[in-house]
Amino acid sequence: MSVREAGAGSSAIPVRTRTAPPPSFTLNGTAVSLEGIDPHETLLELARGQGYTSVKEGCAEGDCGACTVAVRQTFARGSTYRAVVSCLTLAGQLSGVEAWTAEALSPAPLPDGTVEDLHPLQAAIADGGGTQCGYCTPGFAMSLFAAYYTAPRPGAAPEGDPAGEVLAGNLCRCTGYRALREAATALAGAGVGRSGDPFWERLARPMPPHPSVSVEGRDVIAFRPSTIDEAIQLKIAHPEARIVAGATDVGVEVSRGGRRFPAFIMLGAVDQLRDIGRDDTGLRIGAGVTIAELKVWVSPVTLPLVHRLLPWFGSRQIRNRATVGGNLMTASPVGDLSVAWLALDAKAVVQARTGTRTVPISRFFTGYRQTVVGPNELLMAVRVPPVVVPPGGRRVEWAHKVARRDRVDISTVVAAFTVTLNDRGVVTDARLAYGGVAPVPARAARAESALVGASWDADGTAAARAVLATEFAPIDDVRASVSYRARLVTNLFDRCVAETSAP
Amino acid sequence: MSRNEVGRALRPDGATLHVTGRSRFVGDLPLPARALVAWPVQSPHARAKVGAIDASAARALPGVAMVLTGADVPGQNDTGPVRHDEPLFPVEVRHHGQAVAWVLADDAPTARRAASLVGVAWEPCAPMLDLDAAIAAGSFHTEPQWISRGDVEGVLAGAAPDRELVVVEGAFRTGAQDHFALETHASLAVPESDGRLVIHSSTQHPAETQSVVARVLGIDLNQVVVQCSRMGGGFGGKESQANAWAAVAALGAALTGRATFVRLDRDRHMGMTGKRHPFLARYRAAIGRDGKVRALDLELYSDGGWSLDLSDAVMGRAMLHADNAYRIPSMRVRGQVVRTDRTSQTAFRGFGGPQGMAVAEEVIDRLARAAGLDPHEVRSRNLYAAAGEAGTTHYGQEVGDDRLRTIWESLERSSSFATRRAEARAWNATAEASRRRRRRGIAMTPVKFGISFTTTFLNQAGALVNVLVDGSVQVHHGGTEMGQGLQAKLSQVAADCLGVPVRSIRMMPTRTDVVPNASATAASSGTDLNGGAIRDACATLRDRLAPVAASLLSGTGTVVDPAEVTFAAGEAFAASRPGATVAFAEVARAAHRERIGLSATGFYRTPGIWFDRGAGRGRPFAYFACGAAVTEVEVDGFTGEMTVLRVDILHDAGASINPLVDVGQVEGGFVQGMGWVSSEEVVWGSDGRILTHAPSTYKIPAATDVPAAWHVALLPRAAQAGVIAGSKAVGEPPLMLALSVREAIREAVAAFAPAGTSPSRVDLRLPATGEAILDAIDATRAAGEGG
């Protein structure tokens, strides 16, 4: 039985109705039909097929940024340009998307190859020495483009590295980045409010709607439900379908691995999944909230642990697509946010057709790349309980990620700790979460128990540290040896104590 | 030659195309109608006999045109660049991922699916995957090479009773490095109606690609044209290793009559192509209490992988650079290339130089610490002099000038080296450093890099310069553009040689049917060699045009002598006719009417270089490119994480033809070298598979890894006699400035020893990953506690 028959055969299931508009997206200002396009096809392939060969494949796994394009997205209030990696953006997700490539930034060159009117960011790259071989350059240009039209966030940490934030998702093997960093420093936000600039003025226009339109290839369909109920019904009717949020994980399988799926259920148009807010039971973060949106929302006050971890989460391009829910559902042993949720004692809100259940994150992962979410269920949100600190006490929230490279890398070991201290500096409650040391992100339960009642300093925590040293049995892999991982487990704890205990 | 255009920081021609997204790489060319795309059938074993290949299921897939196997090769089934030891279709695979057949189909997904349907009867056997085991088993590609000077044995043997000498011995390894050019290998072969093949290839060596294609097809060289317009990065990875993919494309085109496109995706590129050679060095060395190095006995082994490729020459350059910038009176180097069942390791920016120089720095540090001396002081005391005994390398070439010392002392001052070192030491002693278990280290290392192909005959180049009747100019040469700014620099050279503005110059794509038999664009020699050839061609043209200009400038009663004609800024003029000028375009038009040829070839060969390999003596290099770097780092004793705080570089690019380009080479080379010594680690699995197969697992430096404070300067007043425009080669040398990163890390690690003590050795692996640094810190702390 083909997938299409399965969809059409179940009358209760909302497949694409014949009256729906044909799927399409906008590329450099021109509508491109998605009619009959295989939903596995990537935006990278589609753009190159349209002749926009500035969009380069460098790795097909979202790590090099050579295929970076800008998409206009509704973001916080209003619309902005966001840099995304087109190799991990699937045709099935594209309905209603407005995408831009480097070719659109300036008029076509004159016959002698010169261009009269380079975009300021193009001139900055070319004149500063920011391009050598040129293969990565259009991708850098589009990362800078998105930054150019985005106002820098007020209150962004001055000690941070804003230029690095813009560029970390783009690899250049030639230049050494100096000129590119200078361009990013000089130009981030410079296009905001620039009158007469067509790209700036376009942001004032209403966003094209995100139509709930399926994209249907020859033997595969990408459903695009617009409500949670629809999504769950589709999931029940199509157990073989791959559920896709941001596609930053499944996109790697498709783009690099050439993997094919019988069907997709794309969640991008389910607005109910994108809420974020606080109530008396704490904080509720919708599963469809992107990491970039979360990053805007959190601060050292609202969610210090997450705030500390997020700069290490992927690249800006990945954060613009990846979602809170996708990160949990992919159930990676090194899920960088998973350790935060574990340390914060967060709960997963899981919905079936029949109702909702709440599962602590500590019981969410059932095995390597497996979760408690059943075939008829959908992850809705993450709930973070409010923090209770005893009078006169304090709360330590600390996290660190160790990887081979500081940014845009997979954790060797990632740790997130929350420790509550009473007014005498004694631990009343501790959660020590680790990624990269077990098949799933996990807490050091015995060490946590041993910490309660200890004074929060090197001597006081020594016994718990000894327990911690026996808690996990990490493995050797491409990133690190057992020995290194084992030392990091205790050393990260030591470092936390050194940094947060009273001197 | 005037210096109107040369010396300007001109934006390279390609930069505008790059930023507007219009520059086309091989993979961006529109495919001809009915073009085929190739995908390899790869070995899942590191070593196996290839039995029957069953391609019937693949052939049956709609859209599949052909499955290429060894039986389809009309010529020689071999693509080896030096030794013919690289079967394109092997009967025995010698590394994991090696291709044994190629599927040709209408599109890449179909070809890929079909490749997975090809059945191969593998007969696996035990692979040789370990360098030490291979050495023990006598698995070598080459006989040993030797370079020797002085009585090494005598010094080392006599050293033990001599209390004035300190002797160390040890072993040291350097890791592999992937080139990670952003553009992966790509070739498009287009059959022409007359039987010729035109191949667009991302290759640093079009003439060799042409030759390998002709060999595989069994046809004459004149049937094959290879064109390279630009590469998306090369770094040596496309010097010899673009050939096989071009041969597959050519074979497909020849056999099917349809254009054939081969592009390795990232995983295949990294899994199938060679890296920077891993090296093992075994050494014994002696230093006097006066801080002068007395002797070095060195054995170098490189892991060449499955075929020889360029490994012999890479080893040669490593041996010629095992002194780095230090005078070592008694020195013996033995080098041998080891054969393993891994990818065939190949050229990579520096070409063995980085490995040789890393060993030199390792030995200097070991000697200094063992003798209780300051490594910085030892470096300084052993720098080469300009000439004489103290300025002559172990292979007998004089260094020729005192730039090493000039650079060293100038950079010490400009970087406030002594002050900052004292500050770093003071910071390391603070309670904060202790509580946070952090230490800072600062180190300075020199670079002396020999310029010329060490295989002397390769130091030649050709050019063709065409003046058009409107005064515009087309310049052809045998060099290839890979981002190093060759075309920009050569357009400036051509402009000044002809006396026209640079906008009159059009640099043409590199084609083997225009400038034949060219050497690879490699060994940092592109500008020196091709610039020399272009200058020669332009001189011929100027000699032909001068009489024409002279006659145009001659007026009533004044006859201008052609010898006094000057061409500059698009005009010709003569001293005897002040104020009179004639436009270059007018001269060109007049010459054409007078039937004077406006097209000229040029040729260049580097004078005065030679090397006697048997004797290990000679003058293999036209000159040395020098520099030095100061790097300051901070390391974390909990995790081994490292941050580069500041870098100061002073580099000798001669009289720079284009400072924008040259500074870019210095910065980019430094960061690439920093990756080699820190975050970049190629990891092989126990089955021989490369586990670091893509950027997710293989970490080149990102924009967040470069120094927060970074001062790069080119040595002023540095014109180099005998080189085009007084400039110096700058492609490779700056990579080795990054050895200062490694030595700075070592300084920081040493600071973990108990206060007031200094460790007698600090071992640090290369690459110094976080894990390697933590291992070194833990060892240093443990040694301190033990003592």
Short mmCIF file of N, CA, C and O in Angstrom, two decimals, chain B residues 307-354:
data_model
loop_
_atom_site.label_atom_id
_atom_site.label_comp_id
_atom_site.label_asym_id
_atom_site.label_seq_id
_atom_site.Cartn_x
_atom_site.Cartn_y
_atom_site.Cartn_z
N SER B 307 49.69 4.51 -1.17
CA SER B 307 50.53 4.67 -2.37
C SER B 307 51.57 5.76 -2.10
O SER B 307 51.46 6.51 -1.13
N LEU B 308 52.56 5.85 -2.98
CA LEU B 308 53.65 6.78 -2.71
C LEU B 308 53.21 8.23 -2.86
O LEU B 308 53.57 9.08 -2.05
N ASP B 309 52.44 8.52 -3.93
CA ASP B 309 52.01 9.90 -4.18
C ASP B 309 53.25 10.81 -4.13
O ASP B 309 54.27 10.48 -4.72
N LEU B 310 53.18 11.93 -3.41
CA LEU B 310 54.30 12.87 -3.34
C LEU B 310 55.12 12.69 -2.07
O LEU B 310 55.90 13.55 -1.69
N SER B 311 54.92 11.54 -1.41
CA SER B 311 55.49 11.37 -0.06
C SER B 311 57.00 11.48 -0.02
O SER B 311 57.56 11.93 0.99
N ASP B 312 57.67 11.05 -1.07
CA ASP B 312 59.13 11.09 -1.07
C ASP B 312 59.61 12.54 -0.98
O ASP B 312 60.50 12.87 -0.19
N ALA B 313 59.00 13.41 -1.77
CA ALA B 313 59.38 14.82 -1.75
C ALA B 313 58.96 15.49 -0.44
O ALA B 313 59.65 16.38 0.06
N VAL B 314 57.82 15.06 0.10
CA VAL B 314 57.37 15.61 1.39
C VAL B 314 58.40 15.27 2.47
O VAL B 314 58.79 16.12 3.28
N MET B 315 58.86 14.04 2.45
CA MET B 315 59.89 13.65 3.43
C MET B 315 61.16 14.47 3.21
O MET B 315 61.80 14.92 4.16
N GLY B 316 61.52 14.67 1.94
CA GLY B 316 62.72 15.45 1.65
C GLY B 316 62.63 16.85 2.25
O GLY B 316 63.58 17.34 2.88
N ARG B 317 61.48 17.49 2.10
CA ARG B 317 61.34 18.84 2.63
C ARG B 317 61.33 18.83 4.16
O ARG B 317 61.86 19.74 4.80
N ALA B 318 60.75 17.78 4.74
CA ALA B 318 60.78 17.69 6.21
C ALA B 318 62.23 17.62 6.68
O ALA B 318 62.62 18.28 7.66
N MET B 319 63.05 16.84 5.98
CA MET B 319 64.46 16.69 6.38
C MET B 319 65.21 18.01 6.22
O MET B 319 66.09 18.34 7.01
N LEU B 320 64.84 18.76 5.18
CA LEU B 320 65.50 20.04 4.93
C LEU B 320 65.03 21.13 5.90
O LEU B 320 65.60 22.22 5.93
N HIS B 321 63.98 20.84 6.66
CA HIS B 321 63.46 21.85 7.60
C HIS B 321 63.53 21.40 9.05
O HIS B 321 62.96 22.05 9.93
N ALA B 322 64.21 20.30 9.30
CA ALA B 322 64.29 19.80 10.68
C ALA B 322 65.22 20.65 11.54
O ALA B 322 65.38 20.38 12.73
N ASP B 323 65.82 21.66 10.93
CA ASP B 323 66.62 22.63 11.70
C ASP B 323 65.79 23.86 12.04
O ASP B 323 66.26 24.71 12.81
N ASN B 324 64.60 23.98 11.48
CA ASN B 324 63.83 25.23 11.49
C ASN B 324 64.78 26.40 11.26
O ASN B 324 65.33 26.50 10.17
N ALA B 325 65.00 27.23 12.25
CA ALA B 325 65.83 28.42 12.03
C ALA B 325 67.10 28.35 12.86
O ALA B 325 67.70 29.37 13.17
N TYR B 326 67.47 27.13 13.25
CA TYR B 326 68.54 26.98 14.23
C TYR B 326 69.78 26.33 13.63
O TYR B 326 69.69 25.31 12.94
N ARG B 327 70.89 26.90 13.99
CA ARG B 327 72.18 26.36 13.58
C ARG B 327 72.52 25.17 14.51
O ARG B 327 72.64 25.34 15.72
N ILE B 328 72.63 23.98 13.91
CA ILE B 328 72.98 22.79 14.69
C ILE B 328 74.24 22.21 14.05
O ILE B 328 74.17 21.64 12.96
N PRO B 329 75.40 22.39 14.68
CA PRO B 329 76.65 22.08 13.99
C PRO B 329 76.78 20.63 13.55
O PRO B 329 77.28 20.37 12.46
N SER B 330 76.36 19.71 14.41
CA SER B 330 76.42 18.30 14.00
C SER B 330 74.99 17.79 13.90
O SER B 330 74.26 17.80 14.89
N MET B 331 74.63 17.39 12.71
CA MET B 331 73.22 17.03 12.51
C MET B 331 73.14 15.91 11.48
O MET B 331 73.79 15.95 10.44
N ARG B 332 72.33 14.91 11.84
CA ARG B 332 72.14 13.80 10.91
C ARG B 332 70.64 13.51 10.87
O ARG B 332 70.00 13.35 11.91
N VAL B 333 70.09 13.48 9.67
CA VAL B 333 68.66 13.22 9.52
C VAL B 333 68.48 12.04 8.58
O VAL B 333 69.06 12.01 7.49
N ARG B 334 67.71 11.09 9.03
CA ARG B 334 67.36 9.95 8.20
C ARG B 334 65.86 9.99 8.01
O ARG B 334 65.12 10.20 8.99
N GLY B 335 65.39 9.82 6.79
CA GLY B 335 63.95 9.88 6.55
C GLY B 335 63.49 8.74 5.68
O GLY B 335 64.16 8.35 4.72
N GLN B 336 62.34 8.19 6.02
CA GLN B 336 61.81 7.06 5.25
C GLN B 336 60.29 7.10 5.27
O GLN B 336 59.68 7.41 6.30
N VAL B 337 59.70 6.78 4.13
CA VAL B 337 58.24 6.82 3.99
C VAL B 337 57.68 5.43 4.25
O VAL B 337 58.09 4.45 3.61
N VAL B 338 56.74 5.35 5.18
CA VAL B 338 56.15 4.08 5.60
C VAL B 338 54.86 3.83 4.81
O VAL B 338 54.12 4.76 4.50
N ARG B 339 54.65 2.57 4.51
CA ARG B 339 53.43 2.21 3.78
C ARG B 339 52.42 1.60 4.74
O ARG B 339 52.71 0.65 5.45
N THR B 340 51.23 2.19 4.77
CA THR B 340 50.13 1.63 5.56
C THR B 340 48.89 1.54 4.69
O THR B 340 48.86 2.08 3.58
N ASP B 341 47.86 0.88 5.19
CA ASP B 341 46.62 0.76 4.43
C ASP B 341 45.65 1.87 4.83
O ASP B 341 44.58 1.63 5.41
N ARG B 342 46.08 3.08 4.55
CA ARG B 342 45.27 4.26 4.81
C ARG B 342 45.22 5.10 3.55
O ARG B 342 45.91 4.80 2.57
N THR B 343 44.45 6.18 3.59
CA THR B 343 44.44 7.11 2.46
C THR B 343 45.88 7.49 2.12
O THR B 343 46.74 7.50 3.00
N SER B 344 46.12 7.82 0.87
CA SER B 344 47.49 8.15 0.46
C SER B 344 47.79 9.60 0.82
O SER B 344 47.31 10.53 0.17
N GLN B 345 48.61 9.77 1.86
CA GLN B 345 48.86 11.13 2.37
C GLN B 345 49.64 11.93 1.32
O GLN B 345 50.42 11.39 0.55
N THR B 346 49.41 13.24 1.34
CA THR B 346 49.80 14.01 0.17
C THR B 346 50.32 15.39 0.55
O THR B 346 50.53 15.69 1.73
N ALA B 347 50.50 16.22 -0.47
CA ALA B 347 50.92 17.60 -0.25
C ALA B 347 49.92 18.32 0.64
O ALA B 347 48.71 18.13 0.52
N PHE B 348 50.43 19.13 1.53
CA PHE B 348 49.58 20.03 2.31
C PHE B 348 50.45 21.19 2.76
O PHE B 348 51.45 21.00 3.45
N ARG B 349 50.06 22.38 2.34
CA ARG B 349 50.71 23.65 2.72
C ARG B 349 51.86 23.44 3.72
O ARG B 349 51.62 23.14 4.89
N GLY B 350 53.04 23.59 3.21
CA GLY B 350 54.24 23.37 4.03
C GLY B 350 54.98 22.11 3.63
O GLY B 350 56.18 22.03 3.75
N PHE B 351 54.23 21.09 3.16
CA PHE B 351 54.80 19.95 2.43
C PHE B 351 55.91 19.27 3.21
O PHE B 351 57.01 19.09 2.72
N GLY B 352 55.66 18.90 4.45
CA GLY B 352 56.71 18.28 5.27
C GLY B 352 57.46 19.29 6.12
O GLY B 352 57.97 18.94 7.19
N GLY B 353 57.51 20.52 5.67
CA GLY B 353 58.17 21.57 6.45
C GLY B 353 57.59 21.69 7.86
O GLY B 353 58.34 21.73 8.84
N PRO B 354 56.27 21.74 7.98
CA PRO B 354 55.70 21.88 9.33
C PRO B 354 56.11 20.74 10.26
O PRO B 354 56.43 20.98 11.43
#
